[in-house]
Coordinates of N, CA, C and O in Angstrom, one line a residue:
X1 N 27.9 52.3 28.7 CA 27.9 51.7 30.0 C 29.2 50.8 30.1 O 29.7 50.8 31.2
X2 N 29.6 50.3 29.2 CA 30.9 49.5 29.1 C 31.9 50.2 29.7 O 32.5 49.9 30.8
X3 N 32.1 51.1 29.0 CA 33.3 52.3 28.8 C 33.7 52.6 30.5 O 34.7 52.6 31.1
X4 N 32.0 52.8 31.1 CA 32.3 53.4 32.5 C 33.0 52.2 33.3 O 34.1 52.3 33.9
X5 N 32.2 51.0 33.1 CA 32.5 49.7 33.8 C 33.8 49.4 33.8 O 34.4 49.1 34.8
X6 N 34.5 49.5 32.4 CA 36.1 49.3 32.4 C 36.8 50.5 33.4 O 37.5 50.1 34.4
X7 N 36.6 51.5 33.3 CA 37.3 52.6 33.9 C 37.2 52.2 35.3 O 38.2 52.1 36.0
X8 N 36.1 52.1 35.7 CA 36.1 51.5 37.5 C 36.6 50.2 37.8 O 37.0 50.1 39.0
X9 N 36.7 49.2 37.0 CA 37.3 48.1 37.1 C 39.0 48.6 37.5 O 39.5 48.5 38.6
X10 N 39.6 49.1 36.3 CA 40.5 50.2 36.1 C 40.9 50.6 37.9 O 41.6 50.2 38.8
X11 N 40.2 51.6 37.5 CA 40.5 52.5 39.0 C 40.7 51.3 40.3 O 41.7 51.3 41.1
X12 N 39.7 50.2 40.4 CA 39.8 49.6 41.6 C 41.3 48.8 41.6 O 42.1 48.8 42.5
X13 N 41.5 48.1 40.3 CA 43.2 47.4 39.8 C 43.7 48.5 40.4 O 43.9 48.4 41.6
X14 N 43.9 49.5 39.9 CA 44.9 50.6 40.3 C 45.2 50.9 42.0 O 46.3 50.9 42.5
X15 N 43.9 51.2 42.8 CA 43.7 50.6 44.3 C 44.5 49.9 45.0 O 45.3 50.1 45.8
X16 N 44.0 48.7 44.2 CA 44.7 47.4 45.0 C 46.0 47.1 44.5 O 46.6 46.5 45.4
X17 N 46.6 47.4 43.7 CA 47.6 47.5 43.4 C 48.7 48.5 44.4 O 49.8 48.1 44.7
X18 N 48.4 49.7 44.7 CA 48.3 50.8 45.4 C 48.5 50.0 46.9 O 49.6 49.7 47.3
X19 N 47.9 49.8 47.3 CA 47.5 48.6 48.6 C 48.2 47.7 48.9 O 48.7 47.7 50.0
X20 N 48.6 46.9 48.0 CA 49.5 46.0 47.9 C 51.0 46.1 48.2 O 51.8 45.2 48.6
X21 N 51.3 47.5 47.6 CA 52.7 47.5 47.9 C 52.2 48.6 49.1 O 53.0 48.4 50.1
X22 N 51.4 49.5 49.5 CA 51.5 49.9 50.9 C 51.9 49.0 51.9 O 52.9 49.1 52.6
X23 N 51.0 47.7 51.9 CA 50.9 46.5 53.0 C 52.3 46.3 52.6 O 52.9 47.2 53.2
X24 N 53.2 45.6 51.9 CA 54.9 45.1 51.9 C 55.5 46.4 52.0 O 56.6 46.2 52.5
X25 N 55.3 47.7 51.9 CA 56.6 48.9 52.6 C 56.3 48.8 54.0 O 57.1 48.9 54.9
X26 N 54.8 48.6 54.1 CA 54.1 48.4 55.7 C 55.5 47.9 57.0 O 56.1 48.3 58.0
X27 N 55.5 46.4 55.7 CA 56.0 45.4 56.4 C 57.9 45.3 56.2 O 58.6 44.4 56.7
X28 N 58.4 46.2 55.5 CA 59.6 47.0 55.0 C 60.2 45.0 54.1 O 61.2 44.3 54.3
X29 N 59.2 44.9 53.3 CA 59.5 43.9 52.4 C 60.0 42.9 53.1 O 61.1 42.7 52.8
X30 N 59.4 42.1 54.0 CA 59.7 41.3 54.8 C 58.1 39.8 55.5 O 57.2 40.1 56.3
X31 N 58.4 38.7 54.8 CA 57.5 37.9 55.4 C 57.0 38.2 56.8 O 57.9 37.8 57.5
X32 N 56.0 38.8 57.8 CA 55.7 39.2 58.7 C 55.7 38.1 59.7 O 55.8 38.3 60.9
X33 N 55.6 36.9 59.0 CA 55.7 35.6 59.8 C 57.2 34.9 59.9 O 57.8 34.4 60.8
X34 N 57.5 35.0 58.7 CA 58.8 33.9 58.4 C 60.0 34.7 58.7 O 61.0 34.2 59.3
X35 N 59.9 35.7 58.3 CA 61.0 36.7 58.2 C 61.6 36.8 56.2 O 62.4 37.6 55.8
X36 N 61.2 36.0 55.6 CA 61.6 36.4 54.3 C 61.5 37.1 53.2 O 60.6 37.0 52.4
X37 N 62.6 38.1 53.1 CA 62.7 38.9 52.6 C 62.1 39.3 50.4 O 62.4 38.4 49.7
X38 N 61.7 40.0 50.1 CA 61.9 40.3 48.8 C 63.2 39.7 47.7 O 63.3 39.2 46.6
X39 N 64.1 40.2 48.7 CA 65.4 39.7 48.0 C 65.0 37.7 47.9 O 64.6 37.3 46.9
X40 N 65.2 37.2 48.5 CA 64.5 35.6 49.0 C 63.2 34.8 48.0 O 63.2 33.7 47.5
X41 N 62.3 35.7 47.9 CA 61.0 35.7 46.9 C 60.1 36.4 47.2 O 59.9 37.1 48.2
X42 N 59.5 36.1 46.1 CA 58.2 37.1 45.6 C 57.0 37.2 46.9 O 56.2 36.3 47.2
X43 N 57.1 38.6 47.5 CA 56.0 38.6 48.7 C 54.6 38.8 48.2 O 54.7 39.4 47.1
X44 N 53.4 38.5 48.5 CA 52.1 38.9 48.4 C 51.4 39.7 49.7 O 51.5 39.5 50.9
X45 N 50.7 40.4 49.1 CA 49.4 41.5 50.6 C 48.5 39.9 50.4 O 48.1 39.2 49.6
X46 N 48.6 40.1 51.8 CA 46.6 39.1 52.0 C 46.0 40.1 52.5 O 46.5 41.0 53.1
X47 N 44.4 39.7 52.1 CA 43.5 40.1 52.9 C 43.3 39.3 54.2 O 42.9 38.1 54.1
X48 N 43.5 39.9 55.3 CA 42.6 39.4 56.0 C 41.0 38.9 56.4 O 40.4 37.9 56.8
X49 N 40.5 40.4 55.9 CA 39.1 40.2 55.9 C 39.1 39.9 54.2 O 40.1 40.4 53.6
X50 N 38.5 39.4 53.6 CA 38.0 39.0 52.3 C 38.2 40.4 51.6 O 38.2 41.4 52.3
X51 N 38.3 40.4 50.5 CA 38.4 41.7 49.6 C 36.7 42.1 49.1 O 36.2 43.2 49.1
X52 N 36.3 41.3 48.9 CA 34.9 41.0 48.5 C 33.8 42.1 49.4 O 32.8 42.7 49.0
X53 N 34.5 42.2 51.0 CA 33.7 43.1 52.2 C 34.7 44.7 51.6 O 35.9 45.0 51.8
X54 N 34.1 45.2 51.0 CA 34.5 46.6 49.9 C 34.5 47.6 51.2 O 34.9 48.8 50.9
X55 N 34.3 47.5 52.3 CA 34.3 48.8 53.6 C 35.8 48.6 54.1 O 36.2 49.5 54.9
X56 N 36.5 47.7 53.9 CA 38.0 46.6 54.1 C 38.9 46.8 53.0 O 40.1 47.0 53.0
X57 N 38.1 46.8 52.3 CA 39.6 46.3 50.8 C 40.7 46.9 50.9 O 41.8 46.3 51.0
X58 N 40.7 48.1 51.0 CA 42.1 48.9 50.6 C 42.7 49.5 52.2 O 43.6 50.4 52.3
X59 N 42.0 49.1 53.5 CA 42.5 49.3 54.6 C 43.6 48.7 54.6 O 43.7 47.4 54.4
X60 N 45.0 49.6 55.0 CA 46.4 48.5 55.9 C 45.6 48.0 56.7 O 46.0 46.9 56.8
X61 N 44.6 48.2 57.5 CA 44.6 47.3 58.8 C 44.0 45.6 58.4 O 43.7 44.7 59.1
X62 N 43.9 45.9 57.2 CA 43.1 44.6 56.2 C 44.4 43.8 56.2 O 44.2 42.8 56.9
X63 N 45.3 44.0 55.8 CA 46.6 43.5 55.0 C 47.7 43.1 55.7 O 48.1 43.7 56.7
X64 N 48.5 41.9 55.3 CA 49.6 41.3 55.9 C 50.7 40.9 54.6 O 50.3 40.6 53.5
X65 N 52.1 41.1 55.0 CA 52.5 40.9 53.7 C 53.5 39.8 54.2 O 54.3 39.9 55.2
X66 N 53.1 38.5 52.9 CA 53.6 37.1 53.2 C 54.1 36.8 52.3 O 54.0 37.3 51.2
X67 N 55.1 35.5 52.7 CA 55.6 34.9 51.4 C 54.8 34.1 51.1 O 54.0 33.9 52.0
X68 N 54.5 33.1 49.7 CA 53.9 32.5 49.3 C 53.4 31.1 50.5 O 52.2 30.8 50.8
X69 N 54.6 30.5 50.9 CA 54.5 29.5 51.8 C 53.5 30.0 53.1 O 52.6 29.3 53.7
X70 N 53.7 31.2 53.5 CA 53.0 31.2 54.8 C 51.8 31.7 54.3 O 50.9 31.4 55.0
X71 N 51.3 32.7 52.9 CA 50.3 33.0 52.5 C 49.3 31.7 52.0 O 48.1 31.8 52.3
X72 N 49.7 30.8 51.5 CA 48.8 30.3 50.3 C 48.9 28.6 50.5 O 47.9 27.9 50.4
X73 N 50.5 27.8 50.6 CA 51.2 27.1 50.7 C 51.1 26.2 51.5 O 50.6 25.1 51.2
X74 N 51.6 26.6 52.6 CA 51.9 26.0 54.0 C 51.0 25.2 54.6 O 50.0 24.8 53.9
X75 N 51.0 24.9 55.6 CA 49.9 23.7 56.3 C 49.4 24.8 57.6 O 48.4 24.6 58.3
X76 N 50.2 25.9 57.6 CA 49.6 26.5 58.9 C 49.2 28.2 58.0 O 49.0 29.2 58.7
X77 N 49.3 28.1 56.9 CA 49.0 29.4 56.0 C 48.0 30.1 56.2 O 47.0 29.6 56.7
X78 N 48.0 31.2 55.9 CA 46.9 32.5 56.2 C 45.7 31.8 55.8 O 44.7 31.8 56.6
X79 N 45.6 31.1 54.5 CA 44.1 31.0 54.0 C 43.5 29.7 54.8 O 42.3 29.5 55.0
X80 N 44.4 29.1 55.3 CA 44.0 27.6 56.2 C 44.2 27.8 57.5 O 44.3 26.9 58.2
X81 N 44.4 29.1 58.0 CA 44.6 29.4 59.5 C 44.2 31.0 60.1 O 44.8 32.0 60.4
X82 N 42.8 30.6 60.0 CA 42.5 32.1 60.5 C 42.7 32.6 61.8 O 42.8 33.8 62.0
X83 N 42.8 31.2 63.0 CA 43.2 31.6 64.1 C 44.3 32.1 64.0 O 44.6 33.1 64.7
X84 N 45.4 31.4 62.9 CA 47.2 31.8 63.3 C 46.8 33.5 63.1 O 47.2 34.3 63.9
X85 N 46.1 34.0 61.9 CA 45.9 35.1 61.6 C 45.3 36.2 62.4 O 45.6 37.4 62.3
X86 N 44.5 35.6 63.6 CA 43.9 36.4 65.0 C 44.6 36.5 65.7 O 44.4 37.6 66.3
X87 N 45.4 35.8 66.3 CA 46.6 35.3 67.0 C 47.5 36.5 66.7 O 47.7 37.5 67.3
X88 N 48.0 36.0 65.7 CA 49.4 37.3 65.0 C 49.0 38.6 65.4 O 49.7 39.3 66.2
X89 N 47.7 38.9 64.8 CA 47.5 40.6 65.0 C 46.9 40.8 66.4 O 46.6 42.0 66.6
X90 N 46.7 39.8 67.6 CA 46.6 40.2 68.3 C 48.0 40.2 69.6 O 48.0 40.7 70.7
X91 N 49.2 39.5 68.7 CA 50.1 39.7 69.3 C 51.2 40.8 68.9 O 52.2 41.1 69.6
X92 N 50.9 41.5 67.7 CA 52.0 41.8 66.8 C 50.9 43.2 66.2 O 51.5 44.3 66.0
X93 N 49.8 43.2 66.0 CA 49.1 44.8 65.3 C 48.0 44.6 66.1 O 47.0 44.3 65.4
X94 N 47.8 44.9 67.8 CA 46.5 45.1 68.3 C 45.5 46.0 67.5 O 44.4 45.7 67.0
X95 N 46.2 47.0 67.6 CA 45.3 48.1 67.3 C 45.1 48.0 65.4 O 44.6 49.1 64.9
X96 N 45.3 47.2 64.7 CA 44.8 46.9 63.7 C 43.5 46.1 63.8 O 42.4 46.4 63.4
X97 N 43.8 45.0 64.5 CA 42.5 43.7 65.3 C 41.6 44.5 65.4 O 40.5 44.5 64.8
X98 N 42.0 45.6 66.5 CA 40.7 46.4 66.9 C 39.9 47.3 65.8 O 38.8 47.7 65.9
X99 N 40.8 47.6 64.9 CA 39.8 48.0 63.9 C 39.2 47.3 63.2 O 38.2 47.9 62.7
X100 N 39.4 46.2 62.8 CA 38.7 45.0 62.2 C 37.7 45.2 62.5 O 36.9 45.8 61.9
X101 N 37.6 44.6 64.1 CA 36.9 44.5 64.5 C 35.7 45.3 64.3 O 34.7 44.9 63.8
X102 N 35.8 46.4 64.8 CA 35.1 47.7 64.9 C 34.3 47.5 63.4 O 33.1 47.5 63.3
X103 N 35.0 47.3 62.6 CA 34.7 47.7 61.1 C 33.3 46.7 60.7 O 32.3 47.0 60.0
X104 N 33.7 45.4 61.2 CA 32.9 44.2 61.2 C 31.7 44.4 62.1 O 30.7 43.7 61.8
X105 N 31.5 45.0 62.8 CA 30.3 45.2 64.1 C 29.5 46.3 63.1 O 28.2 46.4 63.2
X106 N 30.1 47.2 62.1 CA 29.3 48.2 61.7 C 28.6 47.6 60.9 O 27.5 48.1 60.6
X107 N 28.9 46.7 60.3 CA 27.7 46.1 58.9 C 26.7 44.8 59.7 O 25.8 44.2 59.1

């Protein structure tokens, strides 16, 4: 039972990993907020919806790719600003919003 459990653990790292750099080629390695680049520092994927909602996890329309400051840092940051975060994609990825959305009404 172990054996299988590591292997799916496994597979799911491998996923999100996968995902992660989708969301930053998404975003052609570029803070979607700030404008700062890879070259500049180390970007991260956020989830928008929680990773935890598994119908979400590995969707682009989940993902935004930030620099640390506007991800995690900042006073107006993704994890402390969900409006800035509804706001953005409904000014900048409607039709991602709209599948959120959609996605959230089905459960």
């Amino acid at each position: 039972m172990g054996d299988k459990a590591s292997a799916v653990k496994r597979l799911k790292n491998k996923k999100l990993k996968e995902w992660s750099l989708a969301v930053r080629e998404r975003a052609n390695f570029k803070c979607e907020w700030c404008g700062r680049t890879k070259e500049e520092i180390k970007l991260n994927s956020h989830h928008i919806i929680t990773k935890k909602f598994e119908a979400l996890k590995f969707s682009l329309d989940n993902g935004l790719c930030l620099c640390p400051k506007c991800h995690r840092f900042g006073i107006l940051c993704a994890h402390n600003n969900p409006i800035r975060v509804f706001v953005w994609l409904k000014e900048n990825r409607l039709e991602s919003l709209k599948n959120l959305i959609e996605a959230l009404k089905e459960k």
